[in-house]
XYZ file of C-alpha atoms in Angstrom:
192
model
C -143.149 242.576 -78.874
C -146.662 242.308 -79.218
C -147.582 245.363 -80.428
C -151.317 245.931 -79.780
C -151.843 244.468 -76.437
C -155.520 243.474 -75.611
C -159.133 244.922 -76.397
C -159.557 247.349 -72.946
C -162.620 247.185 -70.199
C -164.164 249.884 -71.931
C -163.862 248.159 -76.431
C -164.448 245.330 -74.341
C -167.933 246.501 -72.845
C -168.714 248.938 -76.191
C -168.853 245.708 -78.280
C -170.337 243.416 -75.765
C -173.183 246.595 -76.178
C -173.083 246.509 -79.876
C -173.924 242.670 -80.063
C -176.410 242.221 -77.383
C -178.569 245.437 -79.425
C -177.947 243.508 -82.576
C -178.954 239.878 -81.692
C -181.115 237.931 -83.469
C -181.748 234.059 -82.518
C -178.579 233.542 -85.107
C -175.778 235.048 -84.338
C -173.604 235.467 -81.725
C -174.948 236.817 -78.361
C -171.478 238.558 -76.718
C -168.010 239.245 -77.346
C -167.235 235.631 -74.936
C -168.567 234.396 -78.135
C -166.699 236.225 -80.204
C -163.990 235.527 -78.989
C -164.693 231.733 -79.012
C -165.795 232.051 -82.451
C -162.364 234.317 -84.058
C -160.238 231.909 -81.685
C -161.284 228.990 -84.081
C -161.128 230.634 -86.878
C -158.023 231.758 -86.719
C -156.646 227.621 -85.048
C -158.393 226.242 -88.070
C -156.739 224.884 -91.226
C -157.757 227.603 -93.210
C -158.280 231.171 -93.520
C -161.188 232.368 -93.384
C -161.161 235.975 -95.017
C -163.045 238.917 -92.885
C -166.936 239.166 -95.722
C -167.030 235.677 -94.134
C -165.811 236.250 -90.770
C -168.308 239.086 -90.588
C -171.448 237.244 -91.663
C -170.220 234.212 -89.731
C -171.628 236.695 -86.344
C -174.424 237.251 -87.331
C -176.430 233.910 -88.455
C -175.042 233.788 -92.744
C -175.277 235.925 -95.238
C -178.627 238.077 -95.148
C -177.818 239.275 -91.910
C -176.153 241.745 -91.549
C -177.258 243.682 -88.913
C -178.820 247.444 -89.327
C -176.006 250.019 -88.011
C -177.308 253.147 -86.466
C -174.322 254.499 -88.014
C -171.423 254.133 -90.394
C -169.508 255.440 -87.377
C -170.747 252.339 -85.564
C -169.564 249.826 -88.354
C -166.728 251.532 -88.352
C -165.747 251.112 -85.272
C -166.923 247.337 -85.060
C -164.933 246.382 -87.849
C -161.786 248.066 -86.141
C -162.125 246.387 -82.895
C -162.476 243.627 -84.222
C -159.688 243.067 -86.326
C -158.075 244.499 -83.473
C -159.398 241.128 -81.374
C -158.486 239.129 -83.882
C -154.842 240.410 -83.940
C -154.247 240.063 -80.673
C -156.174 236.486 -80.584
C -152.974 235.707 -83.663
C -149.973 236.738 -81.934
C -150.743 234.846 -78.733
C -151.827 232.167 -80.733
C -148.769 231.693 -83.508
C -146.301 233.237 -80.194
C -147.225 233.455 -76.896
C -149.603 230.676 -76.186
C -148.312 230.845 -72.120
C -150.099 234.305 -72.438
C -152.942 233.188 -74.405
C -156.586 233.609 -72.542
C -160.364 232.525 -73.401
C -162.424 235.821 -73.137
C -164.526 234.338 -70.721
C -167.828 236.194 -69.467
C -168.194 236.389 -65.566
C -171.571 236.597 -62.770
C -172.004 237.711 -59.700
C -173.646 235.630 -58.589
C -174.534 236.764 -53.917
C -171.278 238.758 -54.768
C -169.335 235.704 -55.207
C -167.898 236.206 -59.000
C -168.446 232.685 -60.794
C -166.267 232.106 -64.836
C -169.147 231.622 -67.488
C -167.665 229.287 -70.502
C -170.537 227.661 -72.684
C -171.002 230.983 -74.737
C -167.368 231.159 -75.966
C -167.304 227.560 -76.656
C -170.658 227.538 -78.514
C -168.679 230.462 -80.364
C -165.859 228.009 -80.585
C -168.148 225.583 -81.987
C -169.561 227.430 -84.501
C -166.140 228.368 -85.573
C -164.676 224.945 -86.080
C -167.743 224.643 -88.518
C -166.208 227.033 -90.654
C -163.722 224.347 -90.931
C -165.359 223.013 -92.849
C -163.139 219.920 -91.865
C -166.428 216.842 -92.230
C -166.083 214.513 -90.887
C -163.349 215.264 -88.161
C -160.561 213.368 -87.454
C -160.148 211.396 -84.275
C -157.242 212.932 -82.699
C -159.100 216.379 -82.476
C -162.812 215.225 -81.619
C -159.974 214.146 -78.993
C -158.670 217.568 -78.461
C -162.367 219.668 -78.794
C -163.731 217.160 -76.232
C -163.633 219.755 -72.875
C -164.808 222.781 -75.606
C -167.721 220.650 -77.466
C -169.125 218.877 -73.302
C -169.559 223.075 -72.316
C -169.904 224.619 -76.627
C -172.893 222.126 -77.692
C -176.561 221.419 -76.525
C -176.273 218.025 -76.988
C -173.754 218.365 -74.018
C -175.585 220.062 -71.777
C -177.299 216.486 -69.591
C -173.832 214.880 -69.546
C -172.439 218.398 -67.814
C -175.066 218.685 -65.651
C -174.525 215.276 -64.769
C -171.494 216.279 -63.953
C -170.222 216.781 -60.127
C -168.523 219.930 -59.395
C -164.920 218.092 -58.845
C -165.735 217.030 -62.719
C -167.417 220.375 -63.704
C -164.080 222.728 -62.480
C -161.555 220.166 -63.858
C -163.942 220.593 -67.383
C -162.871 224.070 -67.564
C -159.867 224.519 -66.539
C -159.311 221.425 -70.394
C -160.729 224.759 -72.200
C -157.865 226.416 -72.369
C -155.011 223.750 -73.038
C -157.316 222.190 -75.091
C -157.728 225.476 -77.581
C -154.174 225.277 -77.525
C -154.201 222.109 -78.809
C -155.786 222.449 -82.018
C -154.526 224.943 -82.351
C -150.542 223.910 -83.085
C -153.208 220.864 -84.732
C -153.263 222.195 -87.458
C -150.470 224.472 -87.488
C -148.633 221.114 -87.622
C -150.378 219.644 -90.095
C -150.333 222.902 -92.430
C -145.940 222.381 -92.104
C -146.229 218.549 -92.312
C -148.187 219.630 -95.833
C -145.178 222.532 -96.705
C -142.116 219.976 -96.827
């Protein structure tokens, strides 16, 4: 059984509000970006500790926000850990229940999925792996995420037809699961 379950709608809104309020040019902007980054960190080849993870949220070591109160910081940390545990549990035990927390946008009463923030966060998480250069096999797996998550890919993205664009969004979740499995297998084979 999954023990904590995902964040509630209210908790996600609260985190979004806090991230936005403390956002700088170097920090993550919202929960979607945080979710992407955490997914990459949890999928990667090495453990990134809480301190390094929190520093990465804000851009680096010296970029911690000025919290409004001890309570705000405490709640932020608690909800982040709750979310980390949820992602980790789904990735490793219930991949069929894993869902990236993409953003949504309402345009003329239609809801659209926004994947950019999540993918940007994920690619930021990939940087924390410290693997240079990334193996070819892994680069191929990362392609759908990199397409939506790297600024240098924007022209390529703009050139896609609507159908191909929609397909590319559909490929993001399987890509994330493949990358997780890739590193799991690597670690597993290193143990034997």
